[in-house]
Tab-separated table of C-alpha atoms in Angstrom:
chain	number	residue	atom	x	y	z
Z	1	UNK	CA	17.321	254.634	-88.743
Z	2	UNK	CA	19.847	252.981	-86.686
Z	3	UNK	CA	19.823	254.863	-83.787
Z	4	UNK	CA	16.312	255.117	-83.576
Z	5	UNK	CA	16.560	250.701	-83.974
Z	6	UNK	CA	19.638	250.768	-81.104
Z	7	UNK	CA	17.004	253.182	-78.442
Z	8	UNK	CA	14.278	250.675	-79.315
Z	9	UNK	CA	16.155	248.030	-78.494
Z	10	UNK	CA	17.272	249.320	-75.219
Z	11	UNK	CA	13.081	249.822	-74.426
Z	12	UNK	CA	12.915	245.839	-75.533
Z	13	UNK	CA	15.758	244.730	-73.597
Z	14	UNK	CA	13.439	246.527	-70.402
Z	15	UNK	CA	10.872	245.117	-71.280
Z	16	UNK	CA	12.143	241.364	-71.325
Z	17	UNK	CA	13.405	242.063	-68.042
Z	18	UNK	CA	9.596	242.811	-66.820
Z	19	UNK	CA	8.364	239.654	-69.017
Z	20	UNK	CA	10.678	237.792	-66.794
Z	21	UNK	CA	10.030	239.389	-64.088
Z	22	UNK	CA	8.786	237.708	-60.533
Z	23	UNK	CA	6.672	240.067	-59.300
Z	24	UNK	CA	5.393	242.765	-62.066
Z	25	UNK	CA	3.520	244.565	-59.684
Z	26	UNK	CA	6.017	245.973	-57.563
Z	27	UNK	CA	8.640	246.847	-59.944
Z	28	UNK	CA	9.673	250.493	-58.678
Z	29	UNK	CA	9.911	252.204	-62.198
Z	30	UNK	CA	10.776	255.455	-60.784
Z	31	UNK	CA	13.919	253.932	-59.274
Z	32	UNK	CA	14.350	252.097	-62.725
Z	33	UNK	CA	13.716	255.717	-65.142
Z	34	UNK	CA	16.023	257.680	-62.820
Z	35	UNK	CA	18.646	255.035	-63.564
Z	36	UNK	CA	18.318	254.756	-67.171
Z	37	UNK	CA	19.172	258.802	-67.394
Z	38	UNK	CA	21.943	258.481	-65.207
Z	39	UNK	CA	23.360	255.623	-67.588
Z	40	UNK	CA	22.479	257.573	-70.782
Z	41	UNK	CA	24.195	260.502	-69.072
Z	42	UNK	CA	27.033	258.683	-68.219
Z	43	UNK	CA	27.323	257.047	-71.301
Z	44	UNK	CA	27.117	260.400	-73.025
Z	45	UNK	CA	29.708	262.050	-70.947
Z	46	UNK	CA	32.325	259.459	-70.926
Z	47	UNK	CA	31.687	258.629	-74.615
Z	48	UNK	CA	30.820	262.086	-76.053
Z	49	UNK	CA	31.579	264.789	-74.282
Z	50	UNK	CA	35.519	266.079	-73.713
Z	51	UNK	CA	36.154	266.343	-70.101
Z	52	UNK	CA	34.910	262.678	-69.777
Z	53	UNK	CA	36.720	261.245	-72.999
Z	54	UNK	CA	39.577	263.306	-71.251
Z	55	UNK	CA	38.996	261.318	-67.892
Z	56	UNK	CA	38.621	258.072	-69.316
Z	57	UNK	CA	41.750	257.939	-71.552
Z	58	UNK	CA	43.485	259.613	-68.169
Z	59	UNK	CA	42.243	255.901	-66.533
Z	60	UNK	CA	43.148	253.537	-69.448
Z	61	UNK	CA	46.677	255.392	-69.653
Z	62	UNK	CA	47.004	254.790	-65.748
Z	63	UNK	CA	46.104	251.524	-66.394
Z	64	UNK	CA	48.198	250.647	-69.428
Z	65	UNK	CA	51.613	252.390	-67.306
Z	66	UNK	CA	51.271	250.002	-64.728
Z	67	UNK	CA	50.950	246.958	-67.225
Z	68	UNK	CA	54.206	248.815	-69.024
Z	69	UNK	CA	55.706	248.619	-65.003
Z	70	UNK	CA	54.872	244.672	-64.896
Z	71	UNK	CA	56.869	243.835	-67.874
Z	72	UNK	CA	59.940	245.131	-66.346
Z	73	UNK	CA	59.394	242.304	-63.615
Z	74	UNK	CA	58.145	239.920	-66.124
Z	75	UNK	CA	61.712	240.858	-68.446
Z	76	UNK	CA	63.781	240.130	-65.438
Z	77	UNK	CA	62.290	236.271	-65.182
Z	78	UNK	CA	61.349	235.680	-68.762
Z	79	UNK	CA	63.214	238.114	-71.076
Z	80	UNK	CA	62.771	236.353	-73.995
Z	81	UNK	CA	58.950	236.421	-73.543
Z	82	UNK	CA	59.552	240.305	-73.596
Z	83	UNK	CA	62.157	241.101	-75.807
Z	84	UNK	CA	60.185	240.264	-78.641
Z	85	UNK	CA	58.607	242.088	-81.467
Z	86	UNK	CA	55.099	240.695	-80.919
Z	87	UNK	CA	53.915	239.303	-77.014
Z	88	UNK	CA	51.737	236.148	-77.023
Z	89	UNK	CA	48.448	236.832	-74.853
Z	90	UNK	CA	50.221	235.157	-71.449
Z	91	UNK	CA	52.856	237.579	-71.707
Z	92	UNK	CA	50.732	240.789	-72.935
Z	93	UNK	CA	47.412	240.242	-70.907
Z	94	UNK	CA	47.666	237.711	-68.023
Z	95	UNK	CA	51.165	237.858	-66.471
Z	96	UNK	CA	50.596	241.432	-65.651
Z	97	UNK	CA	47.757	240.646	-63.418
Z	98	UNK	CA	50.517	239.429	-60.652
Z	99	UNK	CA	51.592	242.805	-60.442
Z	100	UNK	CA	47.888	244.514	-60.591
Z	101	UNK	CA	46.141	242.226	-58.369
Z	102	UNK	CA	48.569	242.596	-55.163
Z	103	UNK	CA	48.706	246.221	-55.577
Z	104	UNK	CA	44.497	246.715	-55.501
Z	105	UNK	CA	44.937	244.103	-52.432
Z	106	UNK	CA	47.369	246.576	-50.833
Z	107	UNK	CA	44.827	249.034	-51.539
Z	108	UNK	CA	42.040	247.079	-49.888
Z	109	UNK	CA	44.637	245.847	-46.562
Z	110	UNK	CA	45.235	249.822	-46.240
Z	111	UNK	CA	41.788	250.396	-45.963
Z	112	UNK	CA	41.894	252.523	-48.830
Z	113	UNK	CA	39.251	250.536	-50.819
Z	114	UNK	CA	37.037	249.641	-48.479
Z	115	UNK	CA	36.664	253.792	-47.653
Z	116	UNK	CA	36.079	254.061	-50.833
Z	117	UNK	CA	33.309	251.262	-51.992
Z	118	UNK	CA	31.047	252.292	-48.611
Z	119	UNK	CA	31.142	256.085	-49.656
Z	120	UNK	CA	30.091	255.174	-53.334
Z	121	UNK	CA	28.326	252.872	-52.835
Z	122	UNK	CA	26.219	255.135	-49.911
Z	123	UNK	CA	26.167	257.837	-52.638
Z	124	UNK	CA	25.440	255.456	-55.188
Z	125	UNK	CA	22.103	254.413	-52.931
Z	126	UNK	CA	20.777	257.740	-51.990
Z	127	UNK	CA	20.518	259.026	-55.727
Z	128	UNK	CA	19.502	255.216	-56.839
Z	129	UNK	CA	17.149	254.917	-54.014
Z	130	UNK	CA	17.997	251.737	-53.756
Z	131	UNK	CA	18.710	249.143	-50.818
Z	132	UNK	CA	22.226	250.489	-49.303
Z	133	UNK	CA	23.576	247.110	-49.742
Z	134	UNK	CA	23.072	246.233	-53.144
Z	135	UNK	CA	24.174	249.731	-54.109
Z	136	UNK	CA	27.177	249.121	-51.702
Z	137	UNK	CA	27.715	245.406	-53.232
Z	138	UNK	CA	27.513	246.752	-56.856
Z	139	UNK	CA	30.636	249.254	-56.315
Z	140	UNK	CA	32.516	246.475	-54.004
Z	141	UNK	CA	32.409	244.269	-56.912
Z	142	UNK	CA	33.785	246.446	-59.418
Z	143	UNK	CA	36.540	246.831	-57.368
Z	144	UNK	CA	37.019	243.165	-55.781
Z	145	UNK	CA	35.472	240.589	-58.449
Z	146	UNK	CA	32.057	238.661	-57.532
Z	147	UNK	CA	33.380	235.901	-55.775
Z	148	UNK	CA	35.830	238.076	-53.411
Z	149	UNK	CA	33.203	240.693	-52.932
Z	150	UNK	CA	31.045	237.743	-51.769
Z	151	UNK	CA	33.627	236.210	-49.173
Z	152	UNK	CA	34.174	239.803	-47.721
Z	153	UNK	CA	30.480	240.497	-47.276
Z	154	UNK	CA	29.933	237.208	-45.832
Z	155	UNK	CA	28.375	238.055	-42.556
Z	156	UNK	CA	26.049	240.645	-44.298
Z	157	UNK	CA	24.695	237.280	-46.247
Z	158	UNK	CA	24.450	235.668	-43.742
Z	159	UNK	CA	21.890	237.815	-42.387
Z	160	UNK	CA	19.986	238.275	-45.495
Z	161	UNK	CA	17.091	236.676	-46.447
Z	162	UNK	CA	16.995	234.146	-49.599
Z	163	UNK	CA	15.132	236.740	-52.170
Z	164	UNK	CA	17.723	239.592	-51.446
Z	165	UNK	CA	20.249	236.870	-51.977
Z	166	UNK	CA	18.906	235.893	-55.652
Z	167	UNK	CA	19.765	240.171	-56.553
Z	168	UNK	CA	23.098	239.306	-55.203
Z	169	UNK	CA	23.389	236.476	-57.313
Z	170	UNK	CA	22.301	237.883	-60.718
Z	171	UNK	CA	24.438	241.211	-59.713
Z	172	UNK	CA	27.349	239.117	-59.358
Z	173	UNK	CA	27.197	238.411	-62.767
Z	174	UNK	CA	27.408	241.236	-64.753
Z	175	UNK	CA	30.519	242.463	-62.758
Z	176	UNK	CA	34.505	242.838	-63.940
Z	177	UNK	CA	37.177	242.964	-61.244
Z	178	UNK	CA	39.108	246.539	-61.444
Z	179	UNK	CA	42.783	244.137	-61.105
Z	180	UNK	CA	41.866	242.309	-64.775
Z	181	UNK	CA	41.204	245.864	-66.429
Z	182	UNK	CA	44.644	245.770	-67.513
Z	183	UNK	CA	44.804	242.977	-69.571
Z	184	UNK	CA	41.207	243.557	-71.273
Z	185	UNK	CA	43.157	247.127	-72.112
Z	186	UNK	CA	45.786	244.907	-73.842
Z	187	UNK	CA	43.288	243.534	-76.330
Z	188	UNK	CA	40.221	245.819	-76.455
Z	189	UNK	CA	40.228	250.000	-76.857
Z	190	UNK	CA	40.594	251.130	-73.047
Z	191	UNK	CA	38.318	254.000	-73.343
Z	192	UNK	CA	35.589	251.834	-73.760
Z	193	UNK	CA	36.249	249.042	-70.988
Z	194	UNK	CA	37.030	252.019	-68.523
Z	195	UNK	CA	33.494	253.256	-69.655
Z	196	UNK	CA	31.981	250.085	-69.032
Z	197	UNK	CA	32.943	249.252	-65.647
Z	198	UNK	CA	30.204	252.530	-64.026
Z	199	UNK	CA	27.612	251.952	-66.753
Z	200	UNK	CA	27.269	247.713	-65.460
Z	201	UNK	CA	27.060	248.965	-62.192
Z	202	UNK	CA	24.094	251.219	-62.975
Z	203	UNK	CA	22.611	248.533	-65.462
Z	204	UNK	CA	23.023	245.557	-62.946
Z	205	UNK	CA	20.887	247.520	-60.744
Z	206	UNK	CA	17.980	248.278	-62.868
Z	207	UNK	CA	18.120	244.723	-64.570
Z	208	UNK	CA	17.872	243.102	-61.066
Z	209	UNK	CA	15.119	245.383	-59.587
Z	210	UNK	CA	13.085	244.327	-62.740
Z	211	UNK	CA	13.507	241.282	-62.334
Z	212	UNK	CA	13.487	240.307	-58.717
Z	213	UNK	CA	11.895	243.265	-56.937
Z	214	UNK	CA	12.414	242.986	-52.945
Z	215	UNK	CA	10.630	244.930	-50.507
Z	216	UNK	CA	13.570	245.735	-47.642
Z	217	UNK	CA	12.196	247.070	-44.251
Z	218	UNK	CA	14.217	249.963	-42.473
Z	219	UNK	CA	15.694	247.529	-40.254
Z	220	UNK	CA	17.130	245.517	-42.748
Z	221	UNK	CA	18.722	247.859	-44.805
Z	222	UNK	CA	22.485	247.990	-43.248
Z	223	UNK	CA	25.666	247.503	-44.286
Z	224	UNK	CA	28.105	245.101	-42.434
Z	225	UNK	CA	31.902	246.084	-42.222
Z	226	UNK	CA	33.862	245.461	-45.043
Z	227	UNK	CA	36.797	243.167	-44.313
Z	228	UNK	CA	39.423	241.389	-46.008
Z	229	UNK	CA	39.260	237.957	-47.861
Z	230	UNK	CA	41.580	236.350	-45.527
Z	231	UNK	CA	40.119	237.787	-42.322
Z	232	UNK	CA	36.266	236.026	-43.129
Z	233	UNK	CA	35.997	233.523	-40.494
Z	234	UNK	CA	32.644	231.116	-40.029
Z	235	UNK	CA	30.222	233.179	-37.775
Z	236	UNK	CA	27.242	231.987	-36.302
Z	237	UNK	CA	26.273	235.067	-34.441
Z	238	UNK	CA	23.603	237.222	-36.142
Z	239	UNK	CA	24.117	240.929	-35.902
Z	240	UNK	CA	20.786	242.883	-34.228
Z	241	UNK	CA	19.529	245.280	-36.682
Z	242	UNK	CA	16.968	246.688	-35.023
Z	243	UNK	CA	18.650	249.724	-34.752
Z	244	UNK	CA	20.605	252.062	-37.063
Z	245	UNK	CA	23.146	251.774	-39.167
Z	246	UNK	CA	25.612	252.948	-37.156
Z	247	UNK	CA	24.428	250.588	-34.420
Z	248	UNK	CA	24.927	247.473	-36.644
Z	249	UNK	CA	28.121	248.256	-37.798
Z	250	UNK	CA	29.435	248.667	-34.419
Z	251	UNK	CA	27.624	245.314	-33.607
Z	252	UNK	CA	29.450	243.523	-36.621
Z	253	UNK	CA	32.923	245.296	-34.972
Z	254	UNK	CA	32.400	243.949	-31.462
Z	255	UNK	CA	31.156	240.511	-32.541
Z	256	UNK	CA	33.995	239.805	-35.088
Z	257	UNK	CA	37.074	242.180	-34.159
Z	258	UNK	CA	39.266	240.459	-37.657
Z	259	UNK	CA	43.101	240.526	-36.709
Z	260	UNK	CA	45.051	242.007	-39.160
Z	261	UNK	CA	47.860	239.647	-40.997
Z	262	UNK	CA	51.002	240.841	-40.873
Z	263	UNK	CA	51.558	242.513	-44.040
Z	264	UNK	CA	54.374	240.475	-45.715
Z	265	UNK	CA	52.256	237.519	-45.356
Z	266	UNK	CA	49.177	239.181	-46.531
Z	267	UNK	CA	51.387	240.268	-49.623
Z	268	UNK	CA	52.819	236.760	-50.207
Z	269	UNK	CA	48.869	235.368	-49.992
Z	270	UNK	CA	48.149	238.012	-52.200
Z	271	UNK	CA	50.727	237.263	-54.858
Z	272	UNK	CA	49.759	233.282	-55.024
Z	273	UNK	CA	46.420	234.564	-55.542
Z	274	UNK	CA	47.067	236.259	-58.440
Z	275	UNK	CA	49.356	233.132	-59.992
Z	276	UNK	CA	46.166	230.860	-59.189
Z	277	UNK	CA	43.758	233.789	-61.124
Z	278	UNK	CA	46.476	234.028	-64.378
Z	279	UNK	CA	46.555	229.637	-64.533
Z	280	UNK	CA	42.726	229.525	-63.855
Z	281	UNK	CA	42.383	232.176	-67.114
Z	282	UNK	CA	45.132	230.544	-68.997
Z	283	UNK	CA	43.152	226.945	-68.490
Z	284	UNK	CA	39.752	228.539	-69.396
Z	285	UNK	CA	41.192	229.626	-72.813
Z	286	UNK	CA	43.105	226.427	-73.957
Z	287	UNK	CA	39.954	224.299	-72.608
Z	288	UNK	CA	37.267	226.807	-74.080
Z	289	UNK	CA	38.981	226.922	-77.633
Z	290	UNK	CA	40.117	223.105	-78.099
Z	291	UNK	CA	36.695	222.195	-77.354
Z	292	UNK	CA	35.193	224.816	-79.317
Z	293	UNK	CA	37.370	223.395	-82.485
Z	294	UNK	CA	36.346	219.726	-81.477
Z	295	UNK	CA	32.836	220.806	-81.799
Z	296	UNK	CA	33.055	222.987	-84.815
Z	297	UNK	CA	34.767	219.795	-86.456
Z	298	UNK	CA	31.665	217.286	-85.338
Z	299	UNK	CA	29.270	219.648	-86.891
Z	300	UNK	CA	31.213	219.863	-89.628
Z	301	UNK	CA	31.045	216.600	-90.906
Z	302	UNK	CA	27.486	216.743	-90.647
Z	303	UNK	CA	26.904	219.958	-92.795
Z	304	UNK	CA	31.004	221.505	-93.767
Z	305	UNK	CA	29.205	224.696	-93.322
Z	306	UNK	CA	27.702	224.529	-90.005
Z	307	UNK	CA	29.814	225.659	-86.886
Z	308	UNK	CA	29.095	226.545	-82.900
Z	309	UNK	CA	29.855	230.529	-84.305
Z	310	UNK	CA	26.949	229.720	-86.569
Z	311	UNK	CA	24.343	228.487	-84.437
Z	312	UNK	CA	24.878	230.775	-81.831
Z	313	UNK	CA	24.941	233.807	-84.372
Z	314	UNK	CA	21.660	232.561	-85.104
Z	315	UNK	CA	20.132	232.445	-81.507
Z	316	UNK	CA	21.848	235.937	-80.751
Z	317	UNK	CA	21.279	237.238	-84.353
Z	318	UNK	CA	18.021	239.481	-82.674
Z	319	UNK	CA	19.800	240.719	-80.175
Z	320	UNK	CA	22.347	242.287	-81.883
Z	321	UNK	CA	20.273	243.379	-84.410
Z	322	UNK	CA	18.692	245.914	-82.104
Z	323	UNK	CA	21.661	247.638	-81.226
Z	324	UNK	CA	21.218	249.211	-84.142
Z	325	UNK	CA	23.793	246.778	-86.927
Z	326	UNK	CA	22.935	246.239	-90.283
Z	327	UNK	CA	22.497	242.581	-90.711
Z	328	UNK	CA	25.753	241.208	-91.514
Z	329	UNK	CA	27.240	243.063	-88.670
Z	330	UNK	CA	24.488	242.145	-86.470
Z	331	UNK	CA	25.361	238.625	-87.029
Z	332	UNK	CA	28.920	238.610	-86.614
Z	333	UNK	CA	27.989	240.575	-83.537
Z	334	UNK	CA	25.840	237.700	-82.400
Z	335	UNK	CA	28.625	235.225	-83.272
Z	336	UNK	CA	30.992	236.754	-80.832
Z	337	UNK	CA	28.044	237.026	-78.094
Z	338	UNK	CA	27.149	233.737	-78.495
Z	339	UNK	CA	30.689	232.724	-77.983
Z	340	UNK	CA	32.027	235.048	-75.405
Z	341	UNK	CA	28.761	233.475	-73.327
Z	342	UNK	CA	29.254	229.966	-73.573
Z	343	UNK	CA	33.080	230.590	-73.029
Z	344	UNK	CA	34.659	233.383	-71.299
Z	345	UNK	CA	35.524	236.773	-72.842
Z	346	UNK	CA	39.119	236.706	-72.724
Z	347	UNK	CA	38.274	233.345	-76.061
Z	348	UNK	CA	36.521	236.581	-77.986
Z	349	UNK	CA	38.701	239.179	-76.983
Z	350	UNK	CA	42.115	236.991	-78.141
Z	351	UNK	CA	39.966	236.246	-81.034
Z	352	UNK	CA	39.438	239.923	-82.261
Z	353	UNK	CA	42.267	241.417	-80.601
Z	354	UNK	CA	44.308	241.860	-84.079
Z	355	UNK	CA	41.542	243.288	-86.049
Z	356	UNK	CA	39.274	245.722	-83.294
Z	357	UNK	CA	40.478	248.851	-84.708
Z	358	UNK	CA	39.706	248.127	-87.959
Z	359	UNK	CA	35.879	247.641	-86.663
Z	360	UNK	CA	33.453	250.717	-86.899
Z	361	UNK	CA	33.214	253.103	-84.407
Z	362	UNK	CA	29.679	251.773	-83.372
Z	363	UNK	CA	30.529	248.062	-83.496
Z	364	UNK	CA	33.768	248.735	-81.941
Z	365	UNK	CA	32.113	250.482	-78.886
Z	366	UNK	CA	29.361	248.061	-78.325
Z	367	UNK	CA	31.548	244.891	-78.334
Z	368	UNK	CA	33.998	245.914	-76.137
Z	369	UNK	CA	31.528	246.942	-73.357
Z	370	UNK	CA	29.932	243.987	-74.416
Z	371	UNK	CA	32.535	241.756	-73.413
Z	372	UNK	CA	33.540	243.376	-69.977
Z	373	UNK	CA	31.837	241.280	-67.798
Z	374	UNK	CA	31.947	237.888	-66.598
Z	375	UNK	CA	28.867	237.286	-67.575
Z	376	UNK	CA	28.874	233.543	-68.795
Z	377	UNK	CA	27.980	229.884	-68.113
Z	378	UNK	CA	30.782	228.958	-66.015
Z	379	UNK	CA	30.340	232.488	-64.060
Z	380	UNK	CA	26.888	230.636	-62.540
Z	381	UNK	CA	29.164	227.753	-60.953
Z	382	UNK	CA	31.664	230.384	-59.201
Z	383	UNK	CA	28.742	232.129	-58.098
Z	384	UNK	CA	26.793	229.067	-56.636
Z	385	UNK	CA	30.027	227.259	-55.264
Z	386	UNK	CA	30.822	230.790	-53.468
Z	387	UNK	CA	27.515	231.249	-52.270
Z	388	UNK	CA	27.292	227.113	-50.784
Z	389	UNK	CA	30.675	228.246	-48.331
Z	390	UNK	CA	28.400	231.647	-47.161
Z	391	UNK	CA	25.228	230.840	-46.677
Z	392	UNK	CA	22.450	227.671	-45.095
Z	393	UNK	CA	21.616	225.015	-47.318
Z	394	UNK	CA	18.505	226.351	-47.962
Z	395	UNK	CA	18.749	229.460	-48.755
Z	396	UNK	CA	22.357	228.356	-51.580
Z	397	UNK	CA	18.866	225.996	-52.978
Z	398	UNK	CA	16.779	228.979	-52.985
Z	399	UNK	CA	20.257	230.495	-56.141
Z	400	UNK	CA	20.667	227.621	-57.157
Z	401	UNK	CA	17.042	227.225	-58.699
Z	402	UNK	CA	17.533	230.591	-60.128
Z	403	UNK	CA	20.293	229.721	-62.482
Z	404	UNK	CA	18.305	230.835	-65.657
Z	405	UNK	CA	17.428	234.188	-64.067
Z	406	UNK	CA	21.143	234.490	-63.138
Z	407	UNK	CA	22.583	234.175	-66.936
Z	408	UNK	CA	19.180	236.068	-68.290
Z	409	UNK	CA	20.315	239.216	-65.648
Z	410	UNK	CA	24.146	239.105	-67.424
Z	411	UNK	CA	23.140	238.946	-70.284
Z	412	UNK	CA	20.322	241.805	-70.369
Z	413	UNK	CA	23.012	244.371	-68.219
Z	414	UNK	CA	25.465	243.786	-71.239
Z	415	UNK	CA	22.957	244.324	-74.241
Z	416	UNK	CA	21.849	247.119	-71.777
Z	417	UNK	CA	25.473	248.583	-71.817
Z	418	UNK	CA	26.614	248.022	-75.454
Z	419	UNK	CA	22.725	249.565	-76.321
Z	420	UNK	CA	23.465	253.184	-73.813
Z	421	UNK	CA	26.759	253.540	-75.082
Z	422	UNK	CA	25.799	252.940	-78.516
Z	423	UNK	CA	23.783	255.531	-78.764
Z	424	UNK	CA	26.575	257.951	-78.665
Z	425	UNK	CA	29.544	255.914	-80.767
Z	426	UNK	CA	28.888	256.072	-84.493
C-alpha cells in the first residue's frame, strides 16, 4: 500500500508542477517521461542494484578519507578539538571544508572540471534533449555550487534572454556543491547523499521544463567557455551566435582571453574562500536555531503545546504523506521539511545526526536526499543578489518576481528525489 501511495505521489508532485505551470501547452512531456525513467533507473541502480551500491559507497568512502586527511591539519592547529572522544559539528562537518573546497578549486584551475561539466553536461543534453546549457548548467552546479556556477557562466547570462534566466534561477535551487559533500557525509548515511547529487540534477530539469517551458532557437543554444570565479570580468560585448557552437566558443575566447592567476595566489584566494563558506554556515546555524527557540518560546506561551516544528508539520504533513509514511512518520517527516526549508539543512541534519540510523530504511533514505539541497528561503536571496552583479536591471526584475516559482521548483525536485529513491529503500 505504501509504495503504491509513494509512486502516486511522485505522479502528484508532476502534476503540481503543470498546475503551476506558465505555459501548459508547450510542456515537452516526452523530454519530461524520458527523464523520469532515467531517474527511476538511476535511483534503482544506485539504491538497489550491487554494482551501483558498490559505486556509491566507493564515492562516500573517497569522500569520508579525505575528511579523515583534514583532521590531521585541523589536529595540528586545534588538537584538542580532535583529540576528543566525540567532535562538535565545527570540528566534524565544517572545518573540513577548508581542505575540500581548495582541492575541487585546484581541480577546476587545472581545467580538470571544467572538461568534465561540458562533456556531461553535452551528454547529459543529447539523451535529455534538452537546451545544451541548462543541461551544461545543471552538472556545473553540482560541481561548483549555484552562486559560483553563476559567476563562471556570467557571459553566457548575459546573453540570455529573461525567461531562460527564470530556469536558471529555479535550477539553482535545488543544487548541492560537490566541496560540502563531506560534511553532509559526517551527519547523514553517504550512500544516500552521493545518490542524491545525479538524481537533483535529472529532477531539476524536469521540474523546471514543467514549469517554465522555453522555446530556444538553434542559434541560441550554445555554451560559453567555462572560466574561473576569479577570472569573470564585466563584459559588455555580446558574443554572435549566429553560427555554431564551435564558432561561439571561439568568439567568447577571442573576446575575453581570462589571464590565468598565478597559482599560489589562486590557492591562497581559494583557501579564504573556504574560511568565509565554514563562518557563513557556522552563522546560519547559531542564527537559524536561536531564533527558532525564540519563536518556539512566543508560541508557547500562547498554547505550551504549539511550536514552529508543529505548524510547519502541519503545512508539510501532505507532502510527506505521499511518500508513502504512515502518519506519524509522515508528520515528523513534515516537521523536519518544514524546518530544513525555512532554515538551512545543515539546522535538520545537526538535529538528527545522533539518531539517523536508528530511522527506517525508507524514512532514512528519503530524508537524507531530502535534505541535500539548498533548497530554502535564504537560497532565493543568494540567488537574486548573484543574479543583480550578472545581469541588466531588467531582466534581475524579470527573477526577482519569480521568487515563489523559485522555492515551489526546490521544493518539488526534493519531494521528487526522496519520492524516486523511495521507491526502492524499504
Amino acid at each position: 500500500m505504501y509504495l503504491l501511495i509513494n509512486i502516486i505521489g511522485i505522479l502528484v508532485f508532476i502534476g503540481v508542477a503543470f498546475l503551476f505551470s506558465k505555459d501548459k501547452k508547450h510542456v515537452d512531456w516526452r523530454s519530461v517521461i524520458t527523464m523520469l525513467v532515467i531517474n527511476v533507473f538511476l535511483a534503482w541502480f544506485l539504491t538497489g542494484f550491487s554494482i551501483g551500491i558498490d559505486g556509491v559507497k566507493a564515492a562516500a568512502n573517497a569522500f569520508n578519507w579525505m575528511v579523515q586527511i583534514s583532521y590531521s591539519g585541523i589536529g595540528f592547529a586545534l588538537a584538542s578539538w580532535v583529540d576528543v572522544k566525540q567532535m562538535d559539528f565545527v570540528t566534524s562537518s565544517l572545518l573540513p571544508i577548508l581542505m575540500i573546497v581548495p582541492l575541487f578549486d585546484i581541480l577546476t584551475y587545472i581545467g580538470f572540471l571544467p572538461w568534465l561539466i561540458k562533456w556531461v553536461g553535452r551528454g547529459l543534453a543529447f539523451v535529455t534533449r534538452q537546451p545544451k546549457f541548462e543541461s551544461f548548467f545543471a552538472v556545473e552546479m553540482m560541481f561548483l555550487g549555484n552562486t559560483e556556477a553563476l559567476a563562471v557562466s556570467s557571459l553566457q547570462l548575459k546573453q540570455m534572454k529573461a525567461q531562460r534566466l527564470v530556469t536558471i534561477a529555479m535550477m539553482s535551487m535545488s543544487c548541492v556543491t560537490a566541496s560540502i559533500l563531506g560534511a553532509y557525509m559526517q551527519m547523514m548515511p553517504g550512500e544516500y547523499v552521493i545518490a542524491a547529487v545525479p538524481i537533483n540534477i535529472v529532477n531539476a530539469i524536469i521540474v523546471t521544463i514543467i514549469l517554465n517551458p522555453v522555446t530556444v532557437t538553434p542559434e541560441e543554444d550554445t555554451i560559453a567557455k567555462i572560466g574561473g570565479s576569479s577570472q569573470v570580468e564585466e563584459n559588455n560585448q555580446t558574443t554572435d551566435t549566429s553560427g555554431s557552437e564551435d564558432l561561439a566558443e571561439a568568439q567568447v575566447k577571442e573576446d575575453m582571453k581570462p589571464k590565468k592567476e598565478p597559482f599560489f595566489s589562486f590557492l591562497g584566494d581559494s583557501i579564504l574562500g573556504a574560511g568565509k563558506l565554514v563562518l557563513i554556515i557556522l552563522a546560519n546555524v547559531i542564527a537559524f536555531v536561536a531564533l527558532a527557540k525564540l519563536i518556539d518560546e512566543g508560541l508557547q506561551l500562547i498554547f505550551p503545546w504549539l511550536t514552529l516544528e508543529n505548524i510547519l508539520g502541519v503545512i508539510m504533513f501532505p507532502f510527506a504523506w505521499l511518500l508513502g509514511l504512515d502518519v506519524p512518520t509522515a508528520f515528523k517527516f513534515a516537521q523536519f521539511m518544514g524546518t530544513k526549508l525555512v532554515t538551512n539543512e545543515f539546522v535538520v541534519m545537526g538535529k538528527v545526526s545522533p539518531v539517523v540510523d536508528t530511522y527506517a530504511p525508507h524514512f532514512k533514505a528519503m530524508l537524507t536526499v531530502f535534505l541535500t539541497s539548498f533548497a530554502n528561503l535564504s537560497t532565493t536571496g543568494m540567488i537574486i543578489g548573484a543574479f543583480k552583479g550578472i545581469v541588466d536591471r531588467k531582466k534581475n526584475d524579470v527573477i526577482s518576481k519569480n521568487v515563489g516559482y523559485m522555492l515551489l521548483s526546490g521544493v518539488l525536485v526534493s519531494l521528487m528525489s526522496a519520492g524516486v529513491v523511495g521507491l526502492f529503500s524499504w
